[in-house]
Amino acid sequence: ATNMSGLKGVAPDGSQRAWDLWVKSRFIAKSQPTRPLILASGTPITNTLGEMFTLQRFMQPEALAERGIHEFDAWASAFGDTRTELELQPSGLYKPVTRFAEFVNVPELIAMFRSVADVVGMDDLRGYLRLPALRTGKRQIVTAKASPAFRAYQKVLAERIRRIEERKGPPEKGQDILLSVITDGRHAAIDTRFVLHPDTAEDPRAGDEPENKLNALIANVHRIWRETAANRYVQPGTSTPYPIRGAAQMVFSDLGTEAAEGKRGFSAYLWIRDELVRLGVPSQQIAFMQDHKKSEAKQKLFAAVNGGRVRVLIGSTQTMGTGVNAQQRLVALHHLDVPWLPSDIEQREGRIERQGNQNEEIDVYAYATLGSVDATSWQLLERKSRFIAAALAGDRSIRRLEDAGSQANQFAMAKALASGDPRLMQKAGLEAELARLERLRAAHFDDQLAIRHQVADAERAIANSTRRISAIEQDIAVRTPTRGDLFAMEVAGKSRTERKSAGGSLLSRIRLIERGRERGTWTLAKIGGFEIKAAGEPYGGDNYRLDVWLDRHGYEQEIQVGGELTALGLVARLEYQLDRFEAELAEHRRRVAEAEQRLPGYERRLGEAFDLQEELDAKRAELDALEADLAANDDAAQDAAAA
């Protein structure tokens, strides 16, 4: 339940699977509180830190309730800063989109989360488990030249974007939208046969681009298959070798599955298989994960991979990213496409960088077409991964984290796809980074202004409370006791020792003034060494105001006399105020001590320079240089066109 249903990434309707898990977790907690509830995930945060609220709802609803943040809106107010901006939609229209801009109070959020979460990173695992090492220390990017067909198709994409920009009003059924442009551009970066559909049914090799990234992957897979053919592996828990030699590989792609052949006339999966067979790989050593849907079939496939009968397994993140334990022989993993989420990368690469893999070293390859946005998209995923890792690591020095949940601006992505110039995506990234740093700079100056106010408030609190302490000490020095039989009050020049009589006489005088709507100031009585005074003032026609107070040193202690006040009630209020002098003295001394304790910290922070100013200046200079470079290219292109 939320009033922030428009927040990007928030689905108020939820999901049946999440609801099912939540109900079961609550049932176990209530019916069997001594039984442990353990949730395990390789990717608890898939895209945005806002997902942590759901994890906390599963595991620590009581802790959220204790802090008053068990509702999402309250949680979001405590830990998130939202921002609303106009964004171009896939339909081609602009619409305001609100999303988390950054998360605040991060140490408190992570401390609460980690009270129920045991966060174990890959580096932590290496201290306890035998895991294979990346041969080059990182994922390898394999680049392929953009083919003439791809360059030509980029002009088609550019024209489609231009028409979408110029279109007035919402798109009608059947009209082109930006998301379709991006999808076609991503497919074309793999192989233009996905989008050009040559009329070559009699020749399956027509339209092939020998140097594109799809063929680069095939060549790499075949090389590794050949070079690792003699590798020997043993059955787990024994020293008995498997009878079949040879390492295994995995190929991931969410685009170009078998189903794509019916929709787009071409399948990357089928092309990879057919080309590998043509190069000499036995067809029975190649398998598609999508062909093994039932649990029994999957287990047989995993046994075949671990046993060496299947050496190349091809699948998508959805079918092969989780629940796959076929790692014993995996020596290489290939990313043909660029997935959208960091969690997809974690899940994919978790298949090979895994306990039980018998290879000492492994390789992970990502393929990118030069002139497309593949490489830039990989950089965006890296940035998101670092954001999530920083959040989960629990570094208490990080108080604010920019949320990396939002995808790259679709318009910038489409422009970069169509132009073949990744500098456009770089420009969009720099603009976003510059905007973030500008927000942080504005927040720094706001913080400095707030600190100046806090310094002034602390100094004012010290001065006021010091003055009150002196006055209260004088009050205590002249106060006479009124408790019990020591009670005495002087009303209208007459001393009274009986509370009800004294209170009645004073209350009668007050009511008489009110009824007569008298104007003036009077001394009505005296109690405990202090005078009780009143001031009356008619105002606004029939309205009348009467203030009654205990006249203390430098302070008028207000006494409420409205409503159904009785004689004894009035005396009780007066004696209560007389008895509170020591409590007031202690409170003002506490205020002085607290203010004096806070003041040095405020003064140290006052005048601090913005610590990201150098980075801001560098990003601004980088953006200026990039814009100048792009402008120079435009001028050169115009001169060439004119010539």
XYZ file of C-alpha atoms in Angstrom:
643
model
C 0.000 0.000 0.000
C 1.510 3.305 -1.054
C 0.670 6.806 -2.192
C 3.838 6.715 -4.322
C 2.375 4.470 -6.999
C 3.894 6.718 -9.679
C 7.434 6.073 -8.426
C 9.506 4.323 -11.100
C 10.093 0.701 -10.136
C 7.237 0.554 -7.615
C 4.397 -1.819 -8.497
C 1.648 -1.343 -5.870
C -0.131 -4.497 -7.086
C 2.938 -6.549 -6.189
C 3.188 -10.138 -7.369
C 1.523 -13.362 -6.361
C 4.879 -15.058 -5.805
C 6.054 -12.332 -3.408
C 2.698 -12.379 -1.595
C 2.896 -16.164 -1.275
C 6.371 -15.983 0.277
C 5.335 -13.163 2.609
C 2.288 -15.089 3.896
C 4.377 -18.209 4.484
C 7.112 -16.247 6.270
C 4.500 -14.645 8.554
C 2.850 -18.027 9.197
C 6.149 -19.592 10.251
C 7.062 -16.610 12.436
C 3.721 -16.702 14.274
C 2.984 -20.432 14.470
C 6.543 -21.711 15.011
C 8.591 -18.771 16.333
C 11.475 -21.023 17.425
C 11.972 -22.383 13.909
C 14.470 -20.543 11.700
C 13.373 -18.885 8.474
C 16.227 -18.645 5.981
C 15.995 -16.876 2.617
C 18.948 -17.267 0.242
C 19.731 -15.311 -2.905
C 22.749 -14.720 -5.085
C 21.283 -11.361 -6.153
C 19.128 -9.870 -3.368
C 19.270 -6.431 -5.022
C 18.652 -6.650 -8.759
C 18.459 -3.022 -9.850
C 17.676 -0.471 -7.120
C 18.189 -0.161 -3.370
C 14.419 0.350 -3.041
C 14.111 -3.423 -3.303
C 15.619 -3.690 0.177
C 12.250 -2.668 1.636
C 10.739 -5.923 0.349
C 13.573 -7.974 1.849
C 13.082 -6.238 5.195
C 9.332 -6.900 5.048
C 10.075 -10.610 4.739
C 12.715 -10.800 7.449
C 12.238 -7.974 9.963
C 8.724 -6.499 9.904
C 8.846 -5.962 13.679
C 12.023 -3.875 13.389
C 10.401 -1.743 10.697
C 7.273 -1.298 12.845
C 9.336 -0.285 15.901
C 10.880 2.526 13.873
C 7.588 3.552 12.294
C 8.753 2.712 8.762
C 6.735 -0.458 8.115
C 4.804 1.365 5.376
C 6.720 1.946 2.158
C 6.026 5.701 2.066
C 7.575 6.184 5.520
C 10.548 3.965 4.597
C 11.088 5.892 1.369
C 10.942 9.219 3.249
C 13.560 8.004 5.742
C 16.015 6.519 3.257
C 15.299 7.886 -0.213
C 15.345 11.179 -2.088
C 13.059 11.193 -5.108
C 13.323 13.352 -8.207
C 10.788 14.044 -10.950
C 11.998 14.774 -14.470
C 10.479 14.864 -17.929
C 11.571 11.774 -19.848
C 10.974 10.695 -23.409
C 8.903 7.524 -23.414
C 9.179 4.636 -25.885
C 5.980 6.008 -27.443
C 7.879 9.182 -28.360
C 6.026 11.389 -25.841
C 7.471 13.206 -22.843
C 6.026 12.429 -19.440
C 7.057 13.280 -15.869
C 8.765 10.312 -14.226
C 9.531 10.158 -10.509
C 12.263 7.821 -9.326
C 14.753 7.465 -6.490
C 17.625 9.862 -7.182
C 19.752 8.727 -4.262
C 19.551 6.993 -0.921
C 20.352 8.752 2.351
C 21.067 7.552 5.888
C 22.729 4.548 4.236
C 24.692 3.353 7.338
C 21.499 3.144 9.384
C 19.678 1.306 6.584
C 22.479 -1.198 6.024
C 22.992 -1.730 9.781
C 19.311 -2.618 10.124
C 19.398 -4.867 7.048
C 22.573 -6.649 8.111
C 21.083 -7.481 11.499
C 19.137 -10.177 9.618
C 21.349 -10.604 6.526
C 24.669 -12.409 6.266
C 26.220 -10.740 3.227
C 28.959 -12.822 1.613
C 30.757 -11.475 -1.434
C 32.839 -13.418 -3.939
C 36.058 -12.241 -2.272
C 34.739 -13.515 1.069
C 33.967 -16.906 -0.448
C 37.504 -17.314 -1.743
C 38.724 -17.439 1.851
C 36.695 -20.572 2.523
C 35.959 -22.277 -0.804
C 37.967 -23.369 -3.802
C 36.770 -21.183 -6.656
C 38.287 -20.815 -10.111
C 40.175 -17.610 -10.862
C 39.553 -15.382 -13.879
C 42.593 -15.909 -16.072
C 42.943 -12.205 -16.952
C 41.551 -10.963 -13.655
C 38.441 -9.519 -15.288
C 35.790 -10.023 -17.949
C 37.269 -9.771 -21.454
C 35.548 -7.575 -24.048
C 35.859 -9.007 -27.559
C 35.119 -6.375 -30.195
C 34.014 -6.904 -33.771
C 34.037 -4.407 -36.628
C 30.722 -2.944 -37.717
C 29.809 -4.407 -41.113
C 28.742 -2.231 -44.044
C 25.237 -3.675 -43.668
C 25.118 -2.608 -40.015
C 26.341 0.897 -40.876
C 23.667 1.158 -43.567
C 20.993 -0.073 -41.171
C 21.983 2.585 -38.641
C 20.820 5.195 -41.166
C 17.447 3.428 -41.253
C 17.306 3.628 -37.456
C 18.194 7.338 -37.556
C 15.342 8.008 -39.996
C 12.900 6.094 -37.786
C 13.969 8.172 -34.760
C 13.517 11.380 -36.762
C 9.959 10.382 -37.701
C 9.151 9.505 -34.073
C 10.486 12.907 -32.951
C 8.401 14.751 -35.519
C 5.197 12.832 -34.853
C 2.462 14.816 -33.133
C 0.301 13.169 -30.513
C 0.401 9.596 -29.167
C 1.345 6.754 -31.522
C -1.486 4.910 -33.190
C -1.698 1.146 -33.450
C 0.953 -0.154 -35.812
C 3.116 2.997 -35.675
C 6.809 2.834 -34.800
C 7.936 3.497 -31.207
C 11.345 4.158 -29.692
C 11.512 0.838 -27.855
C 11.187 -0.991 -31.180
C 14.078 1.060 -32.568
C 16.284 0.121 -29.615
C 15.301 -3.549 -29.834
C 16.046 -3.669 -33.562
C 19.363 -1.888 -32.977
C 20.382 -4.431 -30.328
C 19.514 -7.306 -32.667
C 21.355 -5.697 -35.574
C 24.486 -5.320 -33.419
C 24.519 -9.136 -33.214
C 23.694 -9.856 -36.860
C 21.832 -7.773 -39.455
C 19.939 -10.858 -40.644
C 17.672 -10.249 -37.629
C 16.408 -7.035 -39.234
C 17.144 -7.120 -42.964
C 15.516 -10.494 -43.800
C 17.255 -11.171 -47.141
C 15.207 -13.224 -49.560
C 17.629 -16.137 -49.616
C 15.721 -19.182 -48.481
C 17.714 -21.402 -50.825
C 21.061 -20.198 -49.392
C 21.193 -20.116 -45.560
C 24.639 -18.459 -45.638
C 23.475 -15.456 -47.652
C 23.700 -12.260 -45.637
C 26.402 -13.687 -43.365
C 28.882 -11.116 -42.028
C 32.096 -13.079 -41.348
C 33.548 -10.449 -39.004
C 30.498 -9.634 -36.883
C 30.385 -10.414 -33.160
C 28.208 -13.497 -33.634
C 30.879 -15.113 -35.791
C 33.589 -13.841 -33.428
C 31.851 -15.765 -30.638
C 31.628 -18.903 -32.777
C 35.332 -18.721 -33.623
C 36.231 -18.246 -29.963
C 34.011 -21.110 -28.788
C 35.512 -23.407 -31.444
C 39.071 -22.420 -30.507
C 38.470 -23.154 -26.819
C 36.656 -26.419 -27.694
C 39.687 -27.543 -29.704
C 42.327 -26.373 -27.184
C 40.613 -27.992 -24.186
C 39.692 -31.278 -25.873
C 42.335 -33.188 -23.890
C 41.410 -31.759 -20.463
C 40.669 -34.514 -17.971
C 38.158 -34.229 -15.104
C 37.380 -36.502 -12.154
C 34.124 -37.570 -10.598
C 33.335 -35.442 -7.498
C 34.564 -36.842 -4.211
C 36.807 -39.381 -5.911
C 40.015 -39.578 -7.900
C 38.302 -41.584 -10.626
C 38.520 -39.742 -13.939
C 35.539 -39.363 -16.218
C 35.932 -41.545 -19.308
C 35.266 -38.564 -21.620
C 37.793 -35.738 -21.896
C 37.212 -32.095 -22.785
C 36.117 -28.859 -21.107
C 32.644 -27.321 -21.357
C 31.452 -23.816 -22.248
C 28.262 -21.781 -21.794
C 26.871 -19.237 -24.245
C 24.319 -16.711 -22.927
C 22.010 -14.623 -25.081
C 18.534 -13.308 -24.350
C 18.206 -12.272 -28.011
C 18.150 -14.533 -31.043
C 16.715 -17.658 -29.418
C 15.187 -20.475 -31.486
C 11.857 -18.633 -31.371
C 13.452 -15.654 -33.129
C 13.610 -17.628 -36.380
C 9.827 -17.561 -36.643
C 9.584 -13.875 -35.710
C 12.655 -12.430 -37.416
C 13.660 -15.082 -39.943
C 16.961 -15.799 -38.214
C 18.159 -17.456 -34.989
C 21.548 -16.864 -33.415
C 21.168 -20.120 -31.467
C 20.672 -22.193 -34.613
C 23.467 -20.343 -36.447
C 25.923 -20.999 -33.587
C 25.040 -24.691 -33.547
C 25.194 -25.123 -37.332
C 28.474 -23.227 -37.668
C 30.125 -25.169 -34.830
C 29.012 -28.415 -36.462
C 30.432 -27.189 -39.779
C 33.742 -26.459 -38.012
C 33.890 -29.997 -36.641
C 32.054 -29.970 -33.289
C 29.817 -33.081 -33.038
C 26.160 -31.987 -32.950
C 25.471 -34.165 -29.881
C 27.982 -32.051 -27.927
C 25.823 -28.914 -28.393
C 22.595 -28.373 -26.437
C 19.975 -25.650 -26.020
C 18.786 -25.045 -22.452
C 15.290 -24.183 -23.733
C 14.843 -27.765 -24.958
C 15.021 -29.101 -21.392
C 12.091 -27.648 -19.489
C 11.171 -30.366 -16.977
C 13.245 -30.959 -13.856
C 14.169 -34.512 -14.823
C 15.309 -33.399 -18.281
C 17.377 -30.588 -16.756
C 19.145 -32.943 -14.365
C 20.020 -35.294 -17.216
C 21.398 -32.324 -19.183
C 23.520 -31.156 -16.242
C 24.880 -34.691 -15.828
C 25.718 -34.724 -19.538
C 27.636 -31.422 -19.253
C 29.487 -32.523 -16.111
C 30.215 -35.896 -17.703
C 31.608 -34.379 -20.907
C 28.925 -35.563 -23.312
C 27.719 -31.962 -23.857
C 30.515 -29.422 -24.213
C 28.628 -26.316 -25.444
C 25.434 -25.283 -23.656
C 23.457 -22.343 -25.067
C 20.681 -20.536 -23.201
C 19.158 -17.310 -21.886
C 19.350 -15.668 -18.480
C 15.818 -16.817 -17.693
C 16.391 -20.469 -18.571
C 20.056 -20.908 -17.625
C 20.794 -18.122 -15.115
C 19.590 -19.866 -11.969
C 19.360 -23.417 -10.673
C 22.020 -24.736 -13.053
C 24.729 -26.884 -11.475
C 26.772 -27.896 -14.501
C 30.024 -26.214 -13.507
C 32.502 -29.099 -13.121
C 34.074 -28.675 -16.580
C 33.139 -25.064 -17.407
C 36.240 -23.300 -18.677
C 34.631 -20.345 -20.514
C 31.413 -18.359 -20.467
C 30.294 -16.093 -23.312
C 27.878 -13.111 -23.238
C 26.600 -12.573 -26.778
C 24.208 -9.768 -25.812
C 24.224 -7.141 -23.058
C 21.549 -7.850 -20.413
C 19.609 -5.029 -18.759
C 20.297 -5.731 -15.082
C 23.458 -6.252 -12.997
C 21.712 -9.218 -11.375
C 21.528 -10.898 -14.778
C 25.327 -10.702 -15.036
C 25.719 -12.016 -11.479
C 23.421 -14.941 -12.209
C 25.023 -15.749 -15.547
C 28.598 -15.645 -14.297
C 27.597 -17.459 -11.121
C 27.240 -20.586 -13.286
C 30.996 -20.783 -13.903
C 32.619 -18.913 -10.997
C 31.295 -21.566 -8.686
C 32.318 -24.113 -6.074
C 32.863 -27.490 -7.713
C 34.428 -26.147 -10.897
C 37.547 -28.269 -11.414
C 39.343 -25.706 -13.604
C 41.999 -23.602 -11.880
C 41.414 -20.697 -14.291
C 38.426 -19.684 -16.372
C 37.581 -17.054 -18.986
C 34.513 -14.830 -19.261
C 33.960 -13.097 -22.593
C 31.591 -10.269 -23.522
C 31.120 -9.423 -27.199
C 30.624 -5.897 -28.533
C 30.152 -4.450 -32.006
C 32.243 -1.345 -32.637
C 30.036 1.606 -33.489
C 27.150 0.241 -31.394
C 26.379 0.956 -27.749
C 27.483 -2.497 -26.553
C 30.654 -1.326 -24.800
C 28.905 1.664 -23.210
C 26.090 -0.595 -21.989
C 28.659 -2.835 -20.325
C 30.066 0.253 -18.591
C 26.598 1.165 -17.301
C 26.192 -2.332 -15.888
C 29.585 -2.063 -14.185
C 28.503 1.210 -12.554
C 25.272 -0.334 -11.319
C 27.150 -3.344 -9.952
C 29.514 -1.088 -8.002
C 26.532 0.785 -6.552
C 24.886 -2.424 -5.332
C 28.173 -3.818 -3.993
C 28.832 -0.590 -2.061
C 25.357 -0.734 -0.543
C 25.606 -4.359 0.552
C 29.208 -4.064 1.774
C 28.040 -1.912 4.703
C 30.699 0.787 4.458
C 29.559 3.130 7.243
C 31.489 6.057 5.768
C 29.020 6.171 2.852
C 26.067 8.278 3.958
C 24.517 8.887 0.535
C 24.384 6.660 -2.531
C 23.109 7.621 -5.955
C 20.558 5.079 -7.099
C 21.660 3.321 -10.266
C 18.270 1.751 -10.801
C 17.200 3.728 -13.816
C 18.107 2.475 -17.231
C 20.075 4.641 -19.611
C 17.978 7.329 -21.208
C 16.226 5.546 -24.064
C 16.477 8.494 -26.410
C 20.238 8.782 -25.842
C 20.574 5.038 -26.388
C 18.570 5.147 -29.615
C 20.577 8.124 -30.913
C 23.840 6.325 -30.154
C 22.560 3.148 -31.818
C 21.529 5.008 -34.921
C 24.645 7.136 -35.234
C 27.139 4.436 -34.470
C 28.888 7.042 -32.337
C 29.180 5.854 -28.714
C 30.219 9.420 -27.810
C 26.524 10.299 -27.791
C 25.900 7.739 -25.067
C 29.054 8.959 -23.323
C 27.654 12.495 -23.537
C 24.359 11.387 -21.995
C 26.276 9.630 -19.222
C 28.425 12.691 -18.570
C 25.351 14.931 -18.452
C 23.720 12.607 -15.914
C 26.915 12.478 -13.840
C 27.281 16.265 -14.014
C 23.658 16.672 -12.897
C 24.329 14.351 -9.965
C 27.427 16.297 -8.912
C 25.550 19.600 -9.287
C 22.833 18.229 -6.986
C 25.470 17.191 -4.465
C 27.067 20.647 -4.712
C 23.687 22.329 -4.137
C 23.087 19.971 -1.215
C 26.509 20.926 0.191
C 25.660 24.631 0.105
C 22.254 23.892 1.640
C 24.084 21.947 4.327
C 26.436 24.874 4.965
C 23.450 27.203 5.309
C 21.823 24.743 7.707
C 25.045 24.556 9.743
C 25.127 28.358 10.037
C 21.579 28.228 11.383
C 22.569 25.412 13.745
C 25.527 27.436 15.056
C 23.264 30.443 15.610
C 20.608 28.250 17.267
C 23.184 26.638 19.571
C 24.668 29.989 20.565
C 21.191 31.391 21.136
C 20.222 28.325 23.203
C 23.335 28.711 25.374
C 22.662 32.417 25.967
C 18.937 31.958 26.699
C 19.418 28.961 28.968
C 22.305 30.604 30.830
C 20.084 33.612 31.460
C 17.226 31.366 32.621
C 19.547 29.365 34.915
C 20.513 32.561 36.756
C 16.854 33.627 37.047
C 15.688 30.180 38.246
C 18.429 30.098 40.890
C 17.078 33.454 42.165
C 13.539 31.985 42.112
C 14.679 29.035 44.222
C 16.484 31.339 46.651
C 13.342 33.414 47.424
C 10.741 30.607 47.205
C 8.945 29.679 50.423
C 7.513 26.174 50.825
C 3.738 25.626 50.471
C 3.510 21.857 50.724
C 1.182 20.257 53.246
C 0.452 22.343 56.322
C 2.923 25.017 55.203
C 0.441 26.255 52.625
C -0.294 29.998 52.696
C -1.629 32.370 50.031
C -2.306 36.076 50.312
C -5.434 37.181 48.368
C -6.701 40.806 48.391
C -4.373 41.628 51.315
C -5.650 38.713 53.422
C -3.571 35.600 54.206
C -5.320 32.252 53.770
C -4.013 28.842 54.874
C -6.871 26.712 53.578
C -6.435 25.758 49.922
C -10.083 25.631 48.870
C -10.847 29.012 50.458
C -7.727 30.641 48.989
C -8.388 29.170 45.557
C -12.040 30.184 45.664
C -11.233 33.770 46.569
C -8.634 34.036 43.773
C -10.888 32.376 41.195
C -13.784 34.694 42.113
C -11.602 37.727 41.498
C -10.552 36.336 38.107
C -14.127 35.577 37.032
C -15.275 39.023 38.207
C -12.681 40.707 35.965
C -13.742 38.486 33.033
C -17.424 39.283 33.452
C -16.718 43.018 33.758
C -14.470 42.835 30.679
C -12.094 45.126 32.540
C -9.002 46.601 30.924
C -5.793 46.847 32.993
C -3.151 44.961 34.981
C -3.646 43.724 38.532
C -1.735 41.964 41.277
C -4.286 39.359 42.455
C -2.444 37.333 45.059
C 0.884 36.090 46.399
C 2.040 32.495 46.926
C 5.405 30.965 47.829
C 7.072 34.386 47.677
C 5.757 35.206 44.146
C 3.000 37.532 43.016
C 0.117 36.324 40.854
C -0.727 38.937 38.265
C -3.363 39.366 35.588
C -3.885 41.569 32.520
C -7.204 42.084 30.722
C -7.818 43.457 27.221
C -11.085 43.614 25.209
C -10.516 43.149 21.436
C -12.400 42.584 18.231
C -15.893 43.546 19.285
C -17.216 41.041 21.847
C -13.903 39.231 22.399
C -11.960 39.511 25.626
C -8.580 38.153 26.714
C -7.363 37.666 30.274
C -3.806 36.481 30.999
C -2.830 35.222 34.465
C 0.781 34.505 35.445
C 3.179 33.829 38.274
C 5.604 36.752 38.312
C 9.094 35.222 38.500
C 12.576 36.669 37.980
C 12.755 37.688 34.335
C 9.917 35.337 33.397
C 6.127 35.347 33.431
C 4.933 31.792 34.189
C 1.530 31.461 32.503
C -1.331 29.921 34.512
C -4.261 28.535 32.507
C -7.608 29.626 34.011
C -10.091 28.676 31.278
C -12.722 25.978 31.064
C -14.144 24.210 34.102
C -11.315 25.141 36.467
C -12.136 24.662 40.180
C -10.722 26.440 43.226
C -8.604 23.434 44.246
C -7.541 22.928 40.623
C -6.239 26.497 40.436
C -4.188 26.061 43.633
C -2.835 22.728 42.345
C -1.609 24.428 39.166
C 0.143 27.149 41.144
C 1.858 24.666 43.500
C 2.853 22.452 40.550
C 4.697 25.380 38.956
C 6.440 26.232 42.238
C 7.588 22.606 42.614
C 9.046 22.471 39.055
C 11.847 25.013 39.609
C 14.499 22.307 40.124
C 13.297 20.377 37.055
C 13.443 23.539 34.951
C 16.950 24.273 36.261
C 18.126 20.762 35.306
C 16.506 21.052 31.856
C 18.243 24.347 31.054
C 21.577 23.034 32.298
C 21.084 20.005 30.001
C 20.330 22.325 27.072
C 23.500 24.314 27.693
C 25.593 21.136 27.925
C 24.101 19.706 24.727
C 24.527 22.944 22.801
C 28.130 23.332 24.012
C 28.787 19.729 22.948
C 27.298 20.239 19.471
C 28.778 23.660 18.801
C 32.431 22.622 18.146
C 31.259 20.041 15.586
C 29.135 22.620 13.807
C 32.001 25.126 13.814
C 34.414 22.524 12.380
C 32.030 21.785 9.507
C 31.291 25.442 8.877
C 33.180 26.687 5.860
C 34.090 23.200 4.580
C 34.810 23.129 0.859
C 32.779 20.935 -1.489
C 34.988 17.836 -1.628
C 33.796 16.795 -5.104
C 34.538 20.161 -6.724
C 37.577 18.841 -8.600
C 35.564 15.919 -9.951
C 32.760 18.307 -10.927
C 35.192 20.609 -12.763
C 36.817 17.638 -14.501
C 33.452 16.250 -15.648
C 32.367 19.674 -16.874
C 35.623 20.065 -18.821
C 35.254 16.548 -20.228
C 31.700 17.289 -21.346
C 32.744 20.616 -22.897
C 35.535 18.878 -24.831
C 33.190 16.123 -25.988
C 30.564 18.627 -27.143
C 33.250 20.605 -28.994
C 34.448 17.391 -30.647
C 30.911 16.465 -31.693
C 30.294 20.005 -32.965
C 33.533 19.894 -34.971
C 32.449 16.620 -36.525
C 29.066 18.146 -37.417
C 30.787 21.159 -39.027
C 33.111 18.884 -40.972
C 30.172 16.767 -42.133
C 28.275 19.890 -43.258
C 31.353 21.179 -45.136
C 31.746 17.805 -46.828
C 28.062 17.749 -47.760
C 28.302 21.294 -49.166
C 31.377 20.355 -51.163
